[in-house]
Short mmCIF file of C-alpha atoms (C1' of nucleotides) in Angstrom, two decimals:
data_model
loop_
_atom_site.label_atom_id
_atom_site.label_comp_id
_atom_site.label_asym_id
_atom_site.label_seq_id
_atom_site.Cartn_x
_atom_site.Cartn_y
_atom_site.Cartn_z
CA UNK A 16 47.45 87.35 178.24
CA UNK A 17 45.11 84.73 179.14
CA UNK A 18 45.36 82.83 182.42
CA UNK A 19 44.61 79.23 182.08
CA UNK A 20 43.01 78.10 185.57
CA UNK A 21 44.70 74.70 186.64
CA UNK A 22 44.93 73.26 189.48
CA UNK A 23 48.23 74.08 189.79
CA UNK A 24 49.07 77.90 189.96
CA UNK A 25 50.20 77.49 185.96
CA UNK A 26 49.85 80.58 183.72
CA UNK A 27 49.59 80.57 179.59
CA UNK A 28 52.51 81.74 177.90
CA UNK A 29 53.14 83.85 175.05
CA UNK A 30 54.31 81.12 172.01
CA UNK A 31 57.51 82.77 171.52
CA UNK A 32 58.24 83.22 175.37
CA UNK A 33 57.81 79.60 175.46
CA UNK A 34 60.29 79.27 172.52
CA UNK A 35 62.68 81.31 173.91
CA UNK A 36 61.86 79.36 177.17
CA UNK A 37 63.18 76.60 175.60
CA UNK A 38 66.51 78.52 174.88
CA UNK A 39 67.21 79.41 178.15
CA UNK A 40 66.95 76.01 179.63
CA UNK A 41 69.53 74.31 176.70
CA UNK A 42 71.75 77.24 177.65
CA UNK A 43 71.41 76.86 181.66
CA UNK A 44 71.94 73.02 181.46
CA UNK A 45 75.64 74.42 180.09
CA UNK A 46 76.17 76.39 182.91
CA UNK A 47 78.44 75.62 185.79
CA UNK A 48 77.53 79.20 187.71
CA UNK A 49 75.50 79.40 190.53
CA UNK A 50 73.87 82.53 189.31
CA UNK A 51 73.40 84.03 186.09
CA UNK A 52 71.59 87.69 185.22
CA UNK A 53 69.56 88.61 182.87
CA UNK A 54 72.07 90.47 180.76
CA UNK A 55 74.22 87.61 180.17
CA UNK A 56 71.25 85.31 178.82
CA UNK A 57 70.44 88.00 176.62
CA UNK A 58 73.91 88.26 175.65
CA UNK A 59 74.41 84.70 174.84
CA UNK A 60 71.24 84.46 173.19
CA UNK A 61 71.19 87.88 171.06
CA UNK A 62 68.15 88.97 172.92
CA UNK A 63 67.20 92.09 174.84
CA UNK A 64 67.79 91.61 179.20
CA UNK A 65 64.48 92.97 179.24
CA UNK A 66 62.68 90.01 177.35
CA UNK A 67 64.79 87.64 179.09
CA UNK A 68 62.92 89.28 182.41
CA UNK A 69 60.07 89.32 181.18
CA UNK A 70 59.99 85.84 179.88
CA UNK A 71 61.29 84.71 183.43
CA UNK A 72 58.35 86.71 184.93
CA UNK A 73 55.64 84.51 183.41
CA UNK A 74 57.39 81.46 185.61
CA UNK A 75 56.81 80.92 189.31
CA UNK A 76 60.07 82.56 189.79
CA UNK A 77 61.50 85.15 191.16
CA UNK A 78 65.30 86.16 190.75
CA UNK A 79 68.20 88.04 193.12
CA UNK A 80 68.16 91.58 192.49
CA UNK A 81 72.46 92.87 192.07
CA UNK A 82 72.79 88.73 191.77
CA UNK A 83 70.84 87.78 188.94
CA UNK A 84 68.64 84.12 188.72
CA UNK A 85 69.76 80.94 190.60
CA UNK A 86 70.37 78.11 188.02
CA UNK A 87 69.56 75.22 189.67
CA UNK A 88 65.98 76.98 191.16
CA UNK A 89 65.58 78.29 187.43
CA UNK A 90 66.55 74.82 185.70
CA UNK A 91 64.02 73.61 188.27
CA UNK A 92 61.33 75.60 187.45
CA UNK A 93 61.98 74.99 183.88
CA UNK A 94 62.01 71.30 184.17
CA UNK A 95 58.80 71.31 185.47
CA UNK A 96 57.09 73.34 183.30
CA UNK A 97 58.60 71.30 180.18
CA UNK A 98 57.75 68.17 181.77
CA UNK A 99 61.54 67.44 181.99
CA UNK A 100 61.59 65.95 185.57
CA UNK A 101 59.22 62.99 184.23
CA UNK A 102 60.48 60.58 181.97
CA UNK A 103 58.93 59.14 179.11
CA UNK A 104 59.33 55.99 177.32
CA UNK A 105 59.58 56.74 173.44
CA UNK A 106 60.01 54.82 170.38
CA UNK A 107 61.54 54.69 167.12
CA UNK A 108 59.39 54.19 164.15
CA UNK A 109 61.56 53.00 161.23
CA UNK A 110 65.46 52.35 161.81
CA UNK A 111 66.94 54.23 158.37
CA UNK A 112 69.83 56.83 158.92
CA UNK A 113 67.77 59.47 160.72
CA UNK A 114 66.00 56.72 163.03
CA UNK A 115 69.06 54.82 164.11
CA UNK A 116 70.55 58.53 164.56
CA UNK A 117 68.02 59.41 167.11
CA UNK A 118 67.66 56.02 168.65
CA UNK A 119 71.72 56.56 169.37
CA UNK A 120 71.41 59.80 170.58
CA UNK A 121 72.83 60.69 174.30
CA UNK A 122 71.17 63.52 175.11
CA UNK A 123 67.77 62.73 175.52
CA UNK A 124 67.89 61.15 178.99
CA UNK A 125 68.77 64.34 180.16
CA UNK A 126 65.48 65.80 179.17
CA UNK A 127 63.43 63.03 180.47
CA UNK A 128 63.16 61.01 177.06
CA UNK A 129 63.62 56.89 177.04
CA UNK A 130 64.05 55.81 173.72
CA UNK A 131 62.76 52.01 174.79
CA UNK A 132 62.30 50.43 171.48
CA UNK A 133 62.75 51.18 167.28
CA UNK A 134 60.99 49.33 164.82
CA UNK A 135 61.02 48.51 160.93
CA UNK A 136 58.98 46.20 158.27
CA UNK A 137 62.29 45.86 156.50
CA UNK A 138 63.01 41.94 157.29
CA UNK A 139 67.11 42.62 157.10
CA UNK A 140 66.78 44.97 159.78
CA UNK A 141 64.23 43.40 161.90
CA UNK A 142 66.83 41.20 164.54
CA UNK A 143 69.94 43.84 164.19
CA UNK A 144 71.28 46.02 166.94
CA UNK A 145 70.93 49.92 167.40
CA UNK A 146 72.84 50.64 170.42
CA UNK A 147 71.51 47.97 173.01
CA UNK A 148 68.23 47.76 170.86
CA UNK A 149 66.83 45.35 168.64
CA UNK A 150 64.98 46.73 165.61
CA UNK A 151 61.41 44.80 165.98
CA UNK A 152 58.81 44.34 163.67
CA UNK A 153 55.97 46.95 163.35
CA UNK A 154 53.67 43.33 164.31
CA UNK A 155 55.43 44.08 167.76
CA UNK A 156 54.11 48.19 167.95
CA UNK A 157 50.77 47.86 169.85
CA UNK A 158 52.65 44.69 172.46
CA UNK A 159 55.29 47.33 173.15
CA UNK A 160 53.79 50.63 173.41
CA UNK A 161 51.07 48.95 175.95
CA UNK A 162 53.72 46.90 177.71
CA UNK A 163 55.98 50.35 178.61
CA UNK A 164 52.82 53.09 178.63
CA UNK A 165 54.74 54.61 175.20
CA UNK A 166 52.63 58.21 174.65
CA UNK A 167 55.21 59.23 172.31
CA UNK A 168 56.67 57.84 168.69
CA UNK A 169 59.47 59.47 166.95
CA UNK A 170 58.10 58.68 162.87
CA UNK A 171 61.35 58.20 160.96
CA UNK A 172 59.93 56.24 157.93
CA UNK A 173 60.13 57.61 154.39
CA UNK A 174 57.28 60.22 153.38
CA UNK A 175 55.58 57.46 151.18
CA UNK A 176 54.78 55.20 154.09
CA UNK A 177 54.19 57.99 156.75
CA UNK A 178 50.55 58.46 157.00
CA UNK A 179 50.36 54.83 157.09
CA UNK A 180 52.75 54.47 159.87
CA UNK A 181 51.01 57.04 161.99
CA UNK A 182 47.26 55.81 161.33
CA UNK A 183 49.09 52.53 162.66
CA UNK A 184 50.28 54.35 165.79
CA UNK A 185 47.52 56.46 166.47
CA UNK A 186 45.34 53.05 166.03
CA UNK A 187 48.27 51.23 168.91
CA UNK A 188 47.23 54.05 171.38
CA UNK A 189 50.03 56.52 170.62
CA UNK A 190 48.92 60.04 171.93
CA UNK A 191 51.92 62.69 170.24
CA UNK A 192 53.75 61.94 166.91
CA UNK A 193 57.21 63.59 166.17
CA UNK A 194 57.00 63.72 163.00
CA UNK A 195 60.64 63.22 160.95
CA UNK A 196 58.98 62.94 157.82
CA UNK A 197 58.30 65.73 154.86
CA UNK A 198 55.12 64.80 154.66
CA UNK A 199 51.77 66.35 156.04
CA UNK A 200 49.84 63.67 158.45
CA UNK A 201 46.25 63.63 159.15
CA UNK A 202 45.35 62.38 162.61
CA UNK A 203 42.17 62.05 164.81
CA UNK A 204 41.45 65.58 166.74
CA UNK A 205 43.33 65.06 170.56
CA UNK A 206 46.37 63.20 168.82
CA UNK A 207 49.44 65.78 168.37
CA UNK A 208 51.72 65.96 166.21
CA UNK A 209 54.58 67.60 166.24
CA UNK A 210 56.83 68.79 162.72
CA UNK A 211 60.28 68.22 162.76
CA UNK A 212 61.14 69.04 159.31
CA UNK A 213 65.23 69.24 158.76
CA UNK A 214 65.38 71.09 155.70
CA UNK A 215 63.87 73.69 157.51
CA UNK A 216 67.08 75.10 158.53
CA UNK A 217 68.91 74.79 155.62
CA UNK A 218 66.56 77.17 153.68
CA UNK A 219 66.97 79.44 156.30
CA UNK A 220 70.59 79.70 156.07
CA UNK A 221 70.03 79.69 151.48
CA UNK A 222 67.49 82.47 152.59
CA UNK A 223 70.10 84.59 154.45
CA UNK A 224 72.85 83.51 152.41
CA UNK A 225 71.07 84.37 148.80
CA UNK A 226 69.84 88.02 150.25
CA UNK A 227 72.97 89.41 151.65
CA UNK A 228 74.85 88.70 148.39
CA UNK B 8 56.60 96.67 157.48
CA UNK B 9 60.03 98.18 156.01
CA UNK B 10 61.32 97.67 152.17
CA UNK B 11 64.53 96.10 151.50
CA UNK B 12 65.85 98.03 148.52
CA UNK B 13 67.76 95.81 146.15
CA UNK B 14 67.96 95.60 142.52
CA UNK B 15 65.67 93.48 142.33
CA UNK B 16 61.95 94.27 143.87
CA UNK B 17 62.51 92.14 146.80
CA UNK B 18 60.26 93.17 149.62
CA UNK B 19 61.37 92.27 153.28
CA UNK B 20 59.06 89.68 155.15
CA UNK B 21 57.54 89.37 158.31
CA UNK B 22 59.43 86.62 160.43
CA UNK B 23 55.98 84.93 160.97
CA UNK B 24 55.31 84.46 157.28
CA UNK B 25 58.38 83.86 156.31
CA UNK B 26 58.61 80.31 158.37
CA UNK B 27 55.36 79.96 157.05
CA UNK B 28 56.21 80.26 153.50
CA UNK B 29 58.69 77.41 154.32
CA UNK B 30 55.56 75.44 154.95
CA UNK B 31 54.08 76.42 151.56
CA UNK B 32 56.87 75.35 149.82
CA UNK B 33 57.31 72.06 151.28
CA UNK B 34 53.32 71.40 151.19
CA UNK B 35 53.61 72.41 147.42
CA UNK B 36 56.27 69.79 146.72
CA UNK B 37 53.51 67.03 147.78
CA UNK B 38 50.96 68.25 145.52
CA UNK B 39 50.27 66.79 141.80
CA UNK B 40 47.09 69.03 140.89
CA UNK B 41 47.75 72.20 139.22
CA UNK B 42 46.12 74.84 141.24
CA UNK B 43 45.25 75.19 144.88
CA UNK B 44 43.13 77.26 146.76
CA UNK B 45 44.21 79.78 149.86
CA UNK B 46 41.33 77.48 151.55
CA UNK B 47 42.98 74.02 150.83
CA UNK B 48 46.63 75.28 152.03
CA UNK B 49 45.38 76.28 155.12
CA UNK B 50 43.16 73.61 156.22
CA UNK B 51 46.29 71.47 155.53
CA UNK B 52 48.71 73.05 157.77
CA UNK B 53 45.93 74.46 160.53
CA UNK B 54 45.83 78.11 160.03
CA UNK B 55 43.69 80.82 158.31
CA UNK B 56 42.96 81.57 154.38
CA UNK B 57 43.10 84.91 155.04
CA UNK B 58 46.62 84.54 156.28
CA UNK B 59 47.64 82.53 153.53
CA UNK B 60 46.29 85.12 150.95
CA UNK B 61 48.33 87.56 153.28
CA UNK B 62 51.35 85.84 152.69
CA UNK B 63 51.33 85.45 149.75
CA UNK B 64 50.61 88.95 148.97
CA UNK B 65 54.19 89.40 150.13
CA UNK B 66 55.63 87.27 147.42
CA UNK B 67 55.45 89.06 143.92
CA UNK B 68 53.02 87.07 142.66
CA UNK B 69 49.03 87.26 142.37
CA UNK B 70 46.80 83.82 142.23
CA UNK B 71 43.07 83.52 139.71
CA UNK B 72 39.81 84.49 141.27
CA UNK B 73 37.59 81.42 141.47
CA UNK B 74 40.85 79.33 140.56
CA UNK B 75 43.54 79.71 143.17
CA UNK B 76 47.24 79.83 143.09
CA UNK B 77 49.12 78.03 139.74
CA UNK B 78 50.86 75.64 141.87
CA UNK B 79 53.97 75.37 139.36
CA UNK B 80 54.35 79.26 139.27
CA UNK B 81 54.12 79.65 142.96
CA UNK B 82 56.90 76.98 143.68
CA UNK B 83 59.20 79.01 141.24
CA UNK B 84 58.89 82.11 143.01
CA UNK B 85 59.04 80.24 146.47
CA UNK B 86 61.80 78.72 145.52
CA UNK B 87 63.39 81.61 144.35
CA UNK B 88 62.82 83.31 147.65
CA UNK B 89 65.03 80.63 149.29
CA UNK B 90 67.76 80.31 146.80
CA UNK B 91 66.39 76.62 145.73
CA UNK B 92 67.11 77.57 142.36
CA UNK B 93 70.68 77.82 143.19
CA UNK B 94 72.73 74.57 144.15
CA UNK B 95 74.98 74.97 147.05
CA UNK B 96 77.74 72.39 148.07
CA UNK B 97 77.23 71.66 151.69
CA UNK B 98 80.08 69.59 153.87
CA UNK B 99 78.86 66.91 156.97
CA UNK B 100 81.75 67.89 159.98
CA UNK B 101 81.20 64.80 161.83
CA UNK B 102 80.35 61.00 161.04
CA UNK B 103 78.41 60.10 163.96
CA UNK B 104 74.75 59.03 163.74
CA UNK B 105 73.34 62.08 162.99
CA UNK B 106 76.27 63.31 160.39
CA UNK B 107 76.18 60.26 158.54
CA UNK B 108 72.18 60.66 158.48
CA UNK B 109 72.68 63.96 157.33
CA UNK B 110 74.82 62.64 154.88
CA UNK B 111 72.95 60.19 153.48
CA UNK B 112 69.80 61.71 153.25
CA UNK B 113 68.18 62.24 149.69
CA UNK B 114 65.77 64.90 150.40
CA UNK B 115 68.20 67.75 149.99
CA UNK B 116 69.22 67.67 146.41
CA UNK B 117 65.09 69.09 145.74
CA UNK B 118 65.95 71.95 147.63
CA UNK B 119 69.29 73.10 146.42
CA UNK B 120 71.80 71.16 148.62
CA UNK B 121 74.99 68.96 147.43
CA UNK B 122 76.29 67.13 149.89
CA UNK B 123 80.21 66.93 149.20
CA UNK B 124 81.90 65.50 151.91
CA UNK B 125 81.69 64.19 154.82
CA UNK B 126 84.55 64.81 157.62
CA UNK B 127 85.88 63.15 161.08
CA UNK B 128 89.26 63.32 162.81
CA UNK B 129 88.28 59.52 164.76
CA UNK B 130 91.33 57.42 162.22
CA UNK B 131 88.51 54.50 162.53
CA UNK B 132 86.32 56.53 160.63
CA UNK B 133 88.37 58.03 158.27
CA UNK B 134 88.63 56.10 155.10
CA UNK B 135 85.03 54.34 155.71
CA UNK B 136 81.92 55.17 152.84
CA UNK B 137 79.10 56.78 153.94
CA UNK B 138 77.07 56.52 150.99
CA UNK B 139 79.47 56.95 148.25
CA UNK B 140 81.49 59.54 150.00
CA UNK B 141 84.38 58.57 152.27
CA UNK B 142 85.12 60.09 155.33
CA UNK B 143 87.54 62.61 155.40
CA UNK B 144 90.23 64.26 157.51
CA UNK B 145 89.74 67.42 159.36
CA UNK B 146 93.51 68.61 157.62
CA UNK B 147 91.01 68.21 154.03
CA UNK B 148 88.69 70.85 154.72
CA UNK B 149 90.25 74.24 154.06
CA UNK B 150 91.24 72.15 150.59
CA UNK B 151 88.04 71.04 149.81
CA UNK B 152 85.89 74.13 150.98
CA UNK B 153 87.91 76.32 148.28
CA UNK B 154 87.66 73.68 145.65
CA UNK B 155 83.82 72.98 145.71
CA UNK B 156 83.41 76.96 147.20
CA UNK B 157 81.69 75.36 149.72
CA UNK B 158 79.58 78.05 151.78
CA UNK B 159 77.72 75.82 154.38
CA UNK B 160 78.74 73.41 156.23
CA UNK B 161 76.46 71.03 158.62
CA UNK B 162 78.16 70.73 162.41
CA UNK B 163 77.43 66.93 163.93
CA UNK B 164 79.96 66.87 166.29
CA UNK B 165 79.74 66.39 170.06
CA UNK B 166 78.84 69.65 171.85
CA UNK B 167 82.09 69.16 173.78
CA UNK B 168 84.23 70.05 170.07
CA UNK B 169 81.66 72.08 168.68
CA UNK B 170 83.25 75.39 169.44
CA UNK B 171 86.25 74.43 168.32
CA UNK B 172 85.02 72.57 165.18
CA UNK B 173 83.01 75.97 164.68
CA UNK B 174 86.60 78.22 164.87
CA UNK B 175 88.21 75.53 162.38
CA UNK B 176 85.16 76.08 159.90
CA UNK B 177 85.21 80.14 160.00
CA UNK B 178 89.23 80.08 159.51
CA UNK B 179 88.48 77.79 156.55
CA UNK B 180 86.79 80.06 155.02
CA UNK B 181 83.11 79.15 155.88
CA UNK B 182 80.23 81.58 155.23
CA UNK B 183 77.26 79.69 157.45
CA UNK B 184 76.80 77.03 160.05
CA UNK B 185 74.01 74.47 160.45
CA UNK B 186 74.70 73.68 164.12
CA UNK B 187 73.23 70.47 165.24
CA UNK B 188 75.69 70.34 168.60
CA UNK B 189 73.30 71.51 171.62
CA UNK B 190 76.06 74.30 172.21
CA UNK B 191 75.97 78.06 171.84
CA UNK B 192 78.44 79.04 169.27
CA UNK B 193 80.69 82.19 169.16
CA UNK B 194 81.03 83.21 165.64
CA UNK B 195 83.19 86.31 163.99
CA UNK B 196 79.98 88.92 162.83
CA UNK B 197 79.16 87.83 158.94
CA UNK B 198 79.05 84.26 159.61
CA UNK B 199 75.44 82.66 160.09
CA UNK B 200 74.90 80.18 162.80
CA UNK B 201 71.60 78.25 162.71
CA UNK B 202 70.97 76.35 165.43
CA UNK B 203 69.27 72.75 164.69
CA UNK B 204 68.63 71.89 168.21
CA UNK B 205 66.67 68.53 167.99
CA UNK B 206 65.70 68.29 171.44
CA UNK B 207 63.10 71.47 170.89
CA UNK B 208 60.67 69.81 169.14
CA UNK B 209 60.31 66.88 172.09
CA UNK B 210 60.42 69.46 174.54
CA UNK B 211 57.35 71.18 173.13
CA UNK B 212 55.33 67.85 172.92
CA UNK B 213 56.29 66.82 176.26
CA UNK B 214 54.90 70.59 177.65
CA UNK B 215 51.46 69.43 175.85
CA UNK B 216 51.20 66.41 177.09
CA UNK B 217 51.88 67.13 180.49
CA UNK B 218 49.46 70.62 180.24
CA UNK B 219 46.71 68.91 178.84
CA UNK B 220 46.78 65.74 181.53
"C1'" DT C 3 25.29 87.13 135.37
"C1'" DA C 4 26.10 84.96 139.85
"C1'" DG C 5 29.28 82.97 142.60
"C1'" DA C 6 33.62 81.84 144.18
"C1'" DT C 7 37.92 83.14 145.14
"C1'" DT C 8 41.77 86.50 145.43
"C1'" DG C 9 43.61 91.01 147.14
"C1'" DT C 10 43.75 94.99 150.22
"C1'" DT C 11 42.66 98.25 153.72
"C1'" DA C 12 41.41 99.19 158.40
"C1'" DA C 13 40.61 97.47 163.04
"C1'" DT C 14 42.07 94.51 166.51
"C1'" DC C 15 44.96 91.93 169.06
"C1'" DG C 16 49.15 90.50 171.16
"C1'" DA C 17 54.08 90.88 171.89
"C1'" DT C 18 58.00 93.79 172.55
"C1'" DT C 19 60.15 97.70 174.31
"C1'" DA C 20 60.87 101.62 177.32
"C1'" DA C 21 60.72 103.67 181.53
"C1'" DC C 22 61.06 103.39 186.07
"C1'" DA C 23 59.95 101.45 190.65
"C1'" DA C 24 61.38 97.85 193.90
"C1'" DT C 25 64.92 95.41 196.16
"C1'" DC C 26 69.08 93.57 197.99
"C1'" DT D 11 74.14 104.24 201.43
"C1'" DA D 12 74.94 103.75 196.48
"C1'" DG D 13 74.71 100.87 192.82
"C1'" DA D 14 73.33 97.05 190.33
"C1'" DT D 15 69.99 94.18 189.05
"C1'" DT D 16 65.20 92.42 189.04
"C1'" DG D 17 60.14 93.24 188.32
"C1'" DT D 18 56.15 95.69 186.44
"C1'" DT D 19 53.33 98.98 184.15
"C1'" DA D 20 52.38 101.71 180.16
"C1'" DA D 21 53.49 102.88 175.40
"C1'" DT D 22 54.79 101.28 171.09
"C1'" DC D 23 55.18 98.35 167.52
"C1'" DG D 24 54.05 94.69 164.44
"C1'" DA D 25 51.23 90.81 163.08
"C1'" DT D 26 46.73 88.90 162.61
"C1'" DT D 27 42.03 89.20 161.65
"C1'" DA D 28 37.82 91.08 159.72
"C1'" DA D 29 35.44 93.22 156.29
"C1'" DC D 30 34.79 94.01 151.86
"C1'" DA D 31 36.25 95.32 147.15
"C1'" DA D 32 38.15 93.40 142.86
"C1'" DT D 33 38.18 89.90 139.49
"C1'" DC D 34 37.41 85.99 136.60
#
DNA sequence: TAGATTGTTAATCGATTAACAATC
DNA sequence: TAGATTGTTAATCGATTAACAATC
């Protein structure tokens, strides 16, 4: 395992640790314990205890041995390392069904996301309300993502318009694209984008489904 | 790696190269041309030709020297692997943003997936279109699960009902859950839960950003 | 034929698991 | 103290990569 010298004391993780990473702080932020051990995130999760440890171990944490890991110090340490305990102001790119869906969506605040504006070229759209927001005109991107230091765009546009969309964005100063469209996007190297592809899933579960007939 | 005997000469997959035959499949969809090279997919989606040769050496199915892969041929088998070929009726259990999204979307019917119904026990919903199917409910769904055989069904419900939602689903009958709620769900053994949890994907671009700062 | 591309085997790398030591 | 749980090291397992053979 590669150490990645930082000027904080942070430490490269395995890609699936920091999947499963990921996991355990969704399932701590249900939690109403004080404490939890390993055995019953492994439980919960369908994982071996001794994963769940060693996952933990790559963290700046250490846990209660007979008492198991303190939640809050744990949710802690995980909001830091995901960048939860800053917030960032994010916007909607194109207000269809999946766009206003995430525009609408509660839970994001909790992870330190601020969806501040969502946009659309559609003129019937441009002037109506998504929660408290009014869908703006993509004339508006560059004004908005400069006016509230935007770094991230949720792309929500059909595939045919995506790459145009993000060359848009990555021209307004956007640095990370999450990506709702099928569609592959070709962006300038230091610009990230991340896949969010919903069918996905689904062919998972056909997969599954299909072999244990 | 171990072989799945099964009448027919399916071969078990690595988990690795199974997502990433996911990839393949949706990458193929966008193409037009007629072949493509193990060099081409993988400078599209950022890994190695090797590994896409490896993958596909998984799949029964060999590709011309000097040529590449017949794209046509390829997607059959690949979408044999997932059950494409096979339509499955699918059911929305909650109209909310992201159910009616769900609902609405048009991407599914490519990869197998009828969207039947939508559900919602709110009586201001119930009765309302979302597209052209109208919200039904929750005392409908053991009826229409047996009369469209409907094996999946999508979960868009708060993470407060989810669980209960979930035990409502299994009772009726239901073989697999695509779980959108941000909840961990307890299922009977034989039912497949997939969790959809949309807040993963923001989670890993937020750890980027903030690493790379 | 020469060259480009696929296919496969062996070597390497990295992640998981097992065993057990440390600790409260 | 005994017992339960965490933490860590070493062994195993599995996936990726490298090298090269096969093929059109």
């Amino acid at each position: 395992m590669s150490e990645c010298s930082n000027n904080k004391k942070t430490l490269m993780f395995p890609k699936p640790t920091l999947e499963r990473l990921k996991l355990y702080l969704a399932l701590l932020l249900q939690e109403e314990k004080e404490y939890i051990s390993s055995d019953e995130i492994a439980k919960k999760l369908k994982i071996t205890p001794e994963q769940v440890r060693k996952d933990i171990s790559y963290l700046n944490f250490v846990g209660k041995p007979k008492v198991g890991y303190h939640i809050p110090s744990l949710l802690n340490e995980l909001n830091e390392l995901f960048g939860v305990d800053v917030t960032d102001n994010v916007i909607v790119v194109g207000a269809g069904g999946l766009g206003t869906a995430i525009a609408k969506y509660k839970g994001f605040k909790r992870i330190g996301i601020d969806i501040v504006a969502i946009f659309d070229n559609d003129e019937d759209k441009i002037g109506t309300f998504v929660s408290e927001l009014v869908v703006l005109p993509l004339s508006e991107l560059q004004r908005v993502i400069k006016r509230f230091k935007v770094k991230i765009a949720a792309l929500c546009v059909p595939k045919e318009s995506a790459q145009e969309a993000a060359d848009l964005l990555v021209k307004s100063g956007i640095k990370a694209i999450w990506n709702f469209a099928p569609a592959i996007l070709h962006v300038p190297p230091g610009i990230l984008v991340e896949n969010e592809d919903i069918t996905r899933g689904i062919l998972s579960i056909k997969h599954m489904l299909e072999k244990n007939k």
